[in-house]
GROMACS .gro file of C-alpha atoms in nm:
model
  210
    1UNK     CA    1 -10.934  -5.422  13.313
    2UNK     CA    2 -10.760  -5.240  13.027
    3UNK     CA    3 -10.997  -5.108  12.762
    4UNK     CA    4 -10.908  -4.962  12.424
    5UNK     CA    5 -11.061  -4.614  12.388
    6UNK     CA    6 -10.880  -4.494  12.076
    7UNK     CA    7 -11.006  -4.476  11.714
    8UNK     CA    8 -11.142  -4.821  11.630
    9UNK     CA    9 -11.071  -4.781  11.258
   10UNK     CA   10 -10.700  -4.801  11.343
   11UNK     CA   11 -10.760  -5.157  11.460
   12UNK     CA   12 -10.907  -5.256  11.123
   13UNK     CA   13 -10.616  -5.092  10.942
   14UNK     CA   14 -10.366  -5.268  11.167
   15UNK     CA   15 -10.516  -5.606  11.077
   16UNK     CA   16 -10.555  -5.509  10.710
   17UNK     CA   17 -10.923  -5.605  10.695
   18UNK     CA   18 -11.268  -5.494  10.803
   19UNK     CA   19 -11.351  -5.597  11.159
   20UNK     CA   20 -11.696  -5.435  11.140
   21UNK     CA   21 -11.644  -5.231  11.456
   22UNK     CA   22 -11.851  -4.926  11.355
   23UNK     CA   23 -12.177  -5.071  11.232
   24UNK     CA   24 -12.322  -4.916  10.915
   25UNK     CA   25 -12.008  -4.707  10.853
   26UNK     CA   26 -11.816  -5.026  10.775
   27UNK     CA   27 -12.044  -5.087  10.475
   28UNK     CA   28 -12.006  -4.736  10.334
   29UNK     CA   29 -11.737  -4.552  10.139
   30UNK     CA   30 -11.636  -4.382  10.467
   31UNK     CA   31 -11.480  -4.708  10.592
   32UNK     CA   32 -11.110  -4.654  10.666
   33UNK     CA   33 -11.013  -4.976  10.485
   34UNK     CA   34 -11.171  -4.841  10.166
   35UNK     CA   35 -10.964  -4.522  10.184
   36UNK     CA   36 -10.642  -4.614  10.367
   37UNK     CA   37 -10.580  -4.987  10.361
   38UNK     CA   38 -10.236  -4.977  10.523
   39UNK     CA   39 -10.117  -4.994  10.886
   40UNK     CA   40 -10.160  -4.677  11.095
   41UNK     CA   41  -9.863  -4.464  11.187
   42UNK     CA   42  -9.615  -4.233  11.019
   43UNK     CA   43  -9.444  -4.510  10.823
   44UNK     CA   44  -9.738  -4.746  10.786
   45UNK     CA   45  -9.776  -4.685  10.412
   46UNK     CA   46  -9.412  -4.769  10.338
   47UNK     CA   47  -9.371  -5.058  10.578
   48UNK     CA   48  -9.441  -5.402  10.430
   49UNK     CA   49  -9.301  -5.657  10.678
   50UNK     CA   50  -9.305  -6.027  10.602
   51UNK     CA   51  -9.496  -6.196  10.884
   52UNK     CA   52  -9.419  -6.560  10.963
   53UNK     CA   53  -9.438  -6.804  11.256
   54UNK     CA   54  -9.511  -6.631  11.586
   55UNK     CA   55  -9.613  -6.313  11.406
   56UNK     CA   56  -9.891  -6.494  11.218
   57UNK     CA   57 -10.018  -6.654  11.537
   58UNK     CA   58 -10.014  -6.321  11.722
   59UNK     CA   59 -10.201  -6.143  11.443
   60UNK     CA   60 -10.478  -6.407  11.443
   61UNK     CA   61 -10.520  -6.371  11.820
   62UNK     CA   62 -10.528  -5.991  11.800
   63UNK     CA   63 -10.774  -6.007  11.512
   64UNK     CA   64 -11.014  -6.227  11.711
   65UNK     CA   65 -10.981  -6.015  12.026
   66UNK     CA   66 -11.053  -5.694  11.839
   67UNK     CA   67 -11.339  -5.841  11.637
   68UNK     CA   68 -11.523  -5.958  11.949
   69UNK     CA   69 -11.408  -5.671  12.172
   70UNK     CA   70 -11.251  -5.899  12.432
   71UNK     CA   71 -10.956  -5.818  12.656
   72UNK     CA   72 -10.646  -6.035  12.691
   73UNK     CA   73 -10.738  -6.187  13.028
   74UNK     CA   74 -11.094  -6.267  12.917
   75UNK     CA   75 -10.965  -6.418  12.594
   76UNK     CA   76 -10.710  -6.634  12.773
   77UNK     CA   77 -10.973  -6.756  13.023
   78UNK     CA   78 -11.205  -6.851  12.736
   79UNK     CA   79 -10.923  -7.043  12.570
   80UNK     CA   80 -10.857  -7.239  12.890
   81UNK     CA   81 -11.227  -7.327  12.911
   82UNK     CA   82 -11.219  -7.436  12.545
   83UNK     CA   83 -10.925  -7.668  12.617
   84UNK     CA   84 -11.121  -7.843  12.894
   85UNK     CA   85 -11.424  -7.904  12.673
   86UNK     CA   86 -11.471  -8.202  12.445
   87UNK     CA   87 -11.413  -8.148  12.075
   88UNK     CA   88 -11.180  -7.922  11.876
   89UNK     CA   89 -11.030  -7.650  12.094
   90UNK     CA   90 -11.035  -7.379  11.826
   91UNK     CA   91 -11.400  -7.440  11.740
   92UNK     CA   92 -11.492  -7.449  12.110
   93UNK     CA   93 -11.326  -7.110  12.153
   94UNK     CA   94 -11.509  -6.953  11.858
   95UNK     CA   95 -11.839  -7.104  11.971
   96UNK     CA   96 -11.810  -6.941  12.313
   97UNK     CA   97 -11.715  -6.607  12.160
   98UNK     CA   98 -12.014  -6.624  11.925
   99UNK     CA   99 -12.249  -6.712  12.213
  100UNK     CA  100 -12.149  -6.414  12.427
  101UNK     CA  101 -12.455  -6.205  12.507
  102UNK     CA  102 -12.317  -5.885  12.353
  103UNK     CA  103 -12.233  -6.068  12.030
  104UNK     CA  104 -12.576  -6.230  12.005
  105UNK     CA  105 -12.755  -5.899  12.072
  106UNK     CA  106 -12.555  -5.759  11.780
  107UNK     CA  107 -12.615  -6.064  11.559
  108UNK     CA  108 -12.992  -6.046  11.595
  109UNK     CA  109 -12.994  -5.678  11.501
  110UNK     CA  110 -13.066  -5.517  11.838
  111UNK     CA  111 -12.739  -5.322  11.808
  112UNK     CA  112 -12.565  -5.197  11.494
  113UNK     CA  113 -12.223  -5.289  11.635
  114UNK     CA  114 -12.088  -5.503  11.917
  115UNK     CA  115 -11.991  -5.190  12.108
  116UNK     CA  116 -12.350  -5.065  12.093
  117UNK     CA  117 -12.487  -5.407  12.188
  118UNK     CA  118 -12.244  -5.422  12.480
  119UNK     CA  119 -12.365  -5.084  12.602
  120UNK     CA  120 -12.731  -5.194  12.583
  121UNK     CA  121 -12.649  -5.500  12.792
  122UNK     CA  122 -12.454  -5.302  13.052
  123UNK     CA  123 -12.734  -5.049  13.084
  124UNK     CA  124 -12.981  -5.323  13.172
  125UNK     CA  125 -13.194  -5.317  12.856
  126UNK     CA  126 -13.157  -5.692  12.786
  127UNK     CA  127 -13.311  -5.994  12.959
  128UNK     CA  128 -13.224  -6.363  12.928
  129UNK     CA  129 -13.498  -6.614  13.011
  130UNK     CA  130 -13.701  -6.337  13.170
  131UNK     CA  131 -13.425  -6.206  13.398
  132UNK     CA  132 -13.220  -5.892  13.348
  133UNK     CA  133 -12.860  -5.971  13.256
  134UNK     CA  134 -12.611  -5.684  13.243
  135UNK     CA  135 -12.298  -5.894  13.185
  136UNK     CA  136 -12.183  -5.873  12.818
  137UNK     CA  137 -11.963  -6.183  12.855
  138UNK     CA  138 -12.257  -6.403  12.967
  139UNK     CA  139 -12.251  -6.713  12.743
  140UNK     CA  140 -12.586  -6.835  12.617
  141UNK     CA  141 -12.688  -7.197  12.568
  142UNK     CA  142 -12.940  -7.366  12.337
  143UNK     CA  143 -13.303  -7.273  12.419
  144UNK     CA  144 -13.203  -6.954  12.602
  145UNK     CA  145 -13.434  -6.664  12.513
  146UNK     CA  146 -13.290  -6.313  12.468
  147UNK     CA  147 -13.521  -6.013  12.460
  148UNK     CA  148 -13.536  -5.639  12.506
  149UNK     CA  149 -13.692  -5.566  12.843
  150UNK     CA  150 -14.046  -5.426  12.833
  151UNK     CA  151 -13.951  -5.085  12.970
  152UNK     CA  152 -13.674  -5.051  12.710
  153UNK     CA  153 -13.870  -5.141  12.396
  154UNK     CA  154 -13.941  -4.776  12.317
  155UNK     CA  155 -13.579  -4.670  12.369
  156UNK     CA  156 -13.490  -4.453  12.068
  157UNK     CA  157 -13.139  -4.599  12.031
  158UNK     CA  158 -13.270  -4.956  12.029
  159UNK     CA  159 -13.547  -4.867  11.785
  160UNK     CA  160 -13.293  -4.696  11.560
  161UNK     CA  161 -13.067  -5.001  11.565
  162UNK     CA  162 -13.355  -5.233  11.478
  163UNK     CA  163 -13.454  -5.016  11.182
  164UNK     CA  164 -13.094  -4.993  11.060
  165UNK     CA  165 -13.046  -5.371  11.069
  166UNK     CA  166 -13.389  -5.473  10.934
  167UNK     CA  167 -13.239  -5.587  10.602
  168UNK     CA  168 -12.973  -5.810  10.758
  169UNK     CA  169 -13.040  -6.186  10.793
  170UNK     CA  170 -13.013  -6.355  11.132
  171UNK     CA  171 -12.779  -6.654  11.187
  172UNK     CA  172 -12.948  -6.987  11.116
  173UNK     CA  173 -12.878  -7.105  11.472
  174UNK     CA  174 -13.086  -6.823  11.621
  175UNK     CA  175 -13.461  -6.775  11.580
  176UNK     CA  176 -13.551  -6.404  11.580
  177UNK     CA  177 -13.889  -6.245  11.648
  178UNK     CA  178 -13.823  -5.883  11.552
  179UNK     CA  179 -14.182  -5.779  11.614
  180UNK     CA  180 -14.158  -5.870  11.983
  181UNK     CA  181 -13.784  -5.790  12.008
  182UNK     CA  182 -13.706  -6.143  12.114
  183UNK     CA  183 -13.479  -6.425  11.997
  184UNK     CA  184 -13.409  -6.785  12.094
  185UNK     CA  185 -13.082  -6.976  12.059
  186UNK     CA  186 -13.170  -7.292  11.868
  187UNK     CA  187 -12.836  -7.471  11.891
  188UNK     CA  188 -12.466  -7.421  11.928
  189UNK     CA  189 -12.320  -7.272  11.610
  190UNK     CA  190 -12.128  -7.502  11.377
  191UNK     CA  191 -11.789  -7.406  11.236
  192UNK     CA  192 -11.937  -7.295  10.903
  193UNK     CA  193 -12.171  -7.063  11.096
  194UNK     CA  194 -11.892  -6.899  11.291
  195UNK     CA  195 -11.723  -6.564  11.242
  196UNK     CA  196 -11.798  -6.295  10.988
  197UNK     CA  197 -11.430  -6.255  10.902
  198UNK     CA  198 -11.158  -6.492  10.783
  199UNK     CA  199 -10.999  -6.639  11.094
  200UNK     CA  200 -10.763  -6.934  11.139
  201UNK     CA  201 -10.833  -7.039  11.494
  202UNK     CA  202 -10.569  -7.314  11.486
  203UNK     CA  203 -10.298  -7.046  11.489
  204UNK     CA  204 -10.446  -6.910  11.812
  205UNK     CA  205 -10.441  -7.259  11.964
  206UNK     CA  206 -10.077  -7.301  11.861
  207UNK     CA  207  -9.986  -6.963  12.015
  208UNK     CA  208 -10.139  -7.041  12.353
  209UNK     CA  209 -10.012  -7.399  12.353
  210UNK     CA  210  -9.642  -7.300  12.357
   0.00000   0.00000   0.00000
Protein backbone atom coordinates (compact mmCIF):
# COMPACT_ATOMS: atom_id res chain seq x y z
CA UNK A 1 0.00 0.00 0.00
CA UNK A 2 1.31 3.46 -0.92
CA UNK A 3 2.28 5.58 2.06
CA UNK A 4 3.19 9.26 2.09
CA UNK A 5 6.60 9.75 3.71
CA UNK A 6 7.27 13.38 2.78
CA UNK A 7 6.93 16.53 4.93
CA UNK A 8 3.43 16.46 6.41
CA UNK A 9 3.24 20.25 6.67
CA UNK A 10 3.08 20.36 2.87
CA UNK A 11 -0.25 18.54 3.10
CA UNK A 12 -1.70 21.23 5.37
CA UNK A 13 -0.43 23.96 3.05
CA UNK A 14 -1.90 22.18 0.02
CA UNK A 15 -5.33 22.13 1.66
CA UNK A 16 -4.92 25.68 2.99
CA UNK A 17 -5.80 24.74 6.56
CA UNK A 18 -4.45 23.00 9.65
CA UNK A 19 -4.91 19.24 9.52
CA UNK A 20 -3.24 18.78 12.93
CA UNK A 21 -0.76 16.21 11.65
CA UNK A 22 2.16 17.11 13.95
CA UNK A 23 0.62 17.24 17.39
CA UNK A 24 1.71 20.13 19.62
CA UNK A 25 3.60 21.84 16.78
CA UNK A 26 0.27 22.59 15.08
CA UNK A 27 -0.73 24.78 18.05
CA UNK A 28 2.52 26.76 18.08
CA UNK A 29 3.97 29.59 16.01
CA UNK A 30 6.12 26.98 14.22
CA UNK A 31 3.05 25.68 12.34
CA UNK A 32 3.60 26.00 8.59
CA UNK A 33 0.12 27.48 8.07
CA UNK A 34 1.01 30.33 10.43
CA UNK A 35 4.14 31.18 8.43
CA UNK A 36 3.42 30.11 4.84
CA UNK A 37 -0.28 29.75 4.20
CA UNK A 38 -0.03 29.10 0.46
CA UNK A 39 0.33 25.91 -1.62
CA UNK A 40 3.79 24.30 -1.69
CA UNK A 41 5.95 24.50 -4.78
CA UNK A 42 7.92 27.09 -6.71
CA UNK A 43 4.84 28.97 -7.90
CA UNK A 44 2.53 28.22 -4.99
CA UNK A 45 2.57 31.79 -3.66
CA UNK A 46 1.53 33.29 -7.00
CA UNK A 47 -0.97 30.66 -8.06
CA UNK A 48 -4.58 31.36 -7.05
CA UNK A 49 -6.75 28.96 -9.07
CA UNK A 50 -10.53 29.11 -8.89
CA UNK A 51 -11.71 25.67 -7.80
CA UNK A 52 -15.21 24.55 -8.80
CA UNK A 53 -17.17 21.34 -9.40
CA UNK A 54 -14.94 18.26 -9.51
CA UNK A 55 -12.05 20.21 -8.02
CA UNK A 56 -14.04 21.01 -4.88
CA UNK A 57 -15.11 17.40 -4.49
CA UNK A 58 -11.54 16.16 -4.95
CA UNK A 59 -10.16 18.62 -2.40
CA UNK A 60 -12.69 17.50 0.24
CA UNK A 61 -11.75 13.86 -0.32
CA UNK A 62 -8.03 14.61 -0.14
CA UNK A 63 -8.56 16.71 2.98
CA UNK A 64 -10.38 13.86 4.75
CA UNK A 65 -7.81 11.26 3.66
CA UNK A 66 -4.90 13.35 4.88
CA UNK A 67 -6.58 14.33 8.14
CA UNK A 68 -7.22 10.69 9.10
CA UNK A 69 -4.07 9.30 7.47
CA UNK A 70 -5.98 6.87 5.25
CA UNK A 71 -4.91 5.61 1.83
CA UNK A 72 -7.08 5.74 -1.29
CA UNK A 73 -8.04 2.05 -1.28
CA UNK A 74 -8.91 2.08 2.43
CA UNK A 75 -10.92 5.25 2.00
CA UNK A 76 -12.86 3.86 -0.96
CA UNK A 77 -13.61 0.63 0.92
CA UNK A 78 -14.93 2.62 3.89
CA UNK A 79 -17.15 4.63 1.56
CA UNK A 80 -18.62 1.45 0.07
CA UNK A 81 -19.36 0.16 3.59
CA UNK A 82 -21.00 3.52 4.43
CA UNK A 83 -23.26 3.22 1.36
CA UNK A 84 -24.51 -0.20 2.52
CA UNK A 85 -25.37 1.05 6.02
CA UNK A 86 -28.65 2.65 7.00
CA UNK A 87 -28.70 6.41 7.40
CA UNK A 88 -26.83 9.25 5.70
CA UNK A 89 -23.84 7.97 3.73
CA UNK A 90 -21.57 10.93 4.50
CA UNK A 91 -22.22 10.73 8.23
CA UNK A 92 -21.72 6.95 8.18
CA UNK A 93 -18.34 7.48 6.51
CA UNK A 94 -17.19 10.07 9.06
CA UNK A 95 -18.43 7.92 11.94
CA UNK A 96 -16.31 4.98 10.80
CA UNK A 97 -13.26 7.20 10.32
CA UNK A 98 -13.71 8.65 13.82
CA UNK A 99 -14.08 5.16 15.33
CA UNK A 100 -10.84 3.83 13.86
CA UNK A 101 -8.58 2.61 16.65
CA UNK A 102 -5.69 4.92 15.75
CA UNK A 103 -8.00 7.94 15.75
CA UNK A 104 -9.56 7.06 19.10
CA UNK A 105 -6.14 6.47 20.71
CA UNK A 106 -5.25 9.98 19.54
CA UNK A 107 -8.59 11.47 20.64
CA UNK A 108 -8.25 10.19 24.19
CA UNK A 109 -4.76 11.65 24.51
CA UNK A 110 -2.64 8.49 24.37
CA UNK A 111 -0.84 9.92 21.31
CA UNK A 112 -0.13 13.55 20.45
CA UNK A 113 -0.91 12.94 16.77
CA UNK A 114 -2.63 10.26 14.71
CA UNK A 115 0.73 9.16 13.33
CA UNK A 116 2.04 8.59 16.86
CA UNK A 117 -1.17 6.80 17.89
CA UNK A 118 -0.94 4.61 14.79
CA UNK A 119 2.62 3.65 15.70
CA UNK A 120 1.60 2.73 19.27
CA UNK A 121 -1.13 0.48 17.89
CA UNK A 122 1.17 -1.20 15.37
CA UNK A 123 3.80 -1.84 18.03
CA UNK A 124 1.29 -3.73 20.16
CA UNK A 125 0.92 -1.24 23.02
CA UNK A 126 -2.90 -1.06 22.79
CA UNK A 127 -5.59 -3.56 23.80
CA UNK A 128 -9.30 -3.62 22.98
CA UNK A 129 -11.59 -5.49 25.38
CA UNK A 130 -8.55 -7.10 26.98
CA UNK A 131 -6.99 -8.37 23.74
CA UNK A 132 -4.01 -6.89 21.94
CA UNK A 133 -5.02 -5.21 18.68
CA UNK A 134 -2.27 -4.01 16.34
CA UNK A 135 -4.51 -2.98 13.44
CA UNK A 136 -4.89 0.84 13.27
CA UNK A 137 -7.96 0.58 11.01
CA UNK A 138 -9.88 -1.57 13.53
CA UNK A 139 -13.28 0.10 14.00
CA UNK A 140 -14.60 0.26 17.54
CA UNK A 141 -18.23 -0.09 18.60
CA UNK A 142 -20.18 1.22 21.60
CA UNK A 143 -19.05 -0.36 24.91
CA UNK A 144 -15.64 -1.35 23.53
CA UNK A 145 -12.85 -0.65 26.03
CA UNK A 146 -9.49 0.68 24.81
CA UNK A 147 -6.48 0.63 27.10
CA UNK A 148 -2.71 0.73 27.18
CA UNK A 149 -1.43 -2.77 27.84
CA UNK A 150 0.02 -3.37 31.30
CA UNK A 151 3.57 -3.91 30.08
CA UNK A 152 3.44 -0.67 28.08
CA UNK A 153 2.13 1.69 30.76
CA UNK A 154 5.63 2.83 31.70
CA UNK A 155 6.67 3.42 28.09
CA UNK A 156 8.33 6.85 28.03
CA UNK A 157 6.75 7.88 24.71
CA UNK A 158 3.25 7.01 25.93
CA UNK A 159 3.83 8.78 29.24
CA UNK A 160 5.11 11.83 27.40
CA UNK A 161 2.04 11.89 25.15
CA UNK A 162 -0.31 11.63 28.13
CA UNK A 163 1.41 14.54 29.87
CA UNK A 164 1.36 16.66 26.71
CA UNK A 165 -2.37 16.11 26.16
CA UNK A 166 -3.50 16.37 29.81
CA UNK A 167 -5.17 19.75 29.19
CA UNK A 168 -7.20 18.59 26.19
CA UNK A 169 -10.85 17.51 26.69
CA UNK A 170 -12.00 14.08 25.54
CA UNK A 171 -14.94 13.69 23.09
CA UNK A 172 -18.30 13.43 24.86
CA UNK A 173 -18.94 10.03 23.25
CA UNK A 174 -15.87 8.51 24.92
CA UNK A 175 -15.36 8.01 28.67
CA UNK A 176 -11.68 8.36 29.58
CA UNK A 177 -9.91 7.09 32.70
CA UNK A 178 -6.49 8.73 32.36
CA UNK A 179 -5.28 7.38 35.69
CA UNK A 180 -5.63 3.78 34.49
CA UNK A 181 -4.89 4.62 30.83
CA UNK A 182 -8.24 3.27 29.76
CA UNK A 183 -11.26 4.52 27.82
CA UNK A 184 -14.69 3.23 26.84
CA UNK A 185 -16.71 4.10 23.75
CA UNK A 186 -20.11 5.22 25.04
CA UNK A 187 -21.93 5.57 21.73
CA UNK A 188 -21.47 6.25 18.07
CA UNK A 189 -20.51 9.88 17.49
CA UNK A 190 -23.19 12.24 16.20
CA UNK A 191 -22.55 14.60 13.30
CA UNK A 192 -21.92 17.57 15.59
CA UNK A 193 -19.27 15.49 17.40
CA UNK A 194 -17.42 14.59 14.23
CA UNK A 195 -14.24 16.01 12.77
CA UNK A 196 -11.95 18.65 14.18
CA UNK A 197 -11.77 20.48 10.84
CA UNK A 198 -14.37 21.94 8.49
CA UNK A 199 -15.39 19.15 6.13
CA UNK A 200 -18.29 18.87 3.69
CA UNK A 201 -18.77 15.14 3.44
CA UNK A 202 -21.57 15.47 0.87
CA UNK A 203 -18.99 16.55 -1.72
CA UNK A 204 -17.11 13.29 -1.09
CA UNK A 205 -20.33 11.31 -1.58
CA UNK A 206 -20.99 13.16 -4.84
CA UNK A 207 -17.45 12.45 -6.06
CA UNK A 208 -17.66 8.71 -5.47
CA UNK A 209 -21.23 8.48 -6.74
CA UNK A 210 -20.34 9.54 -10.31
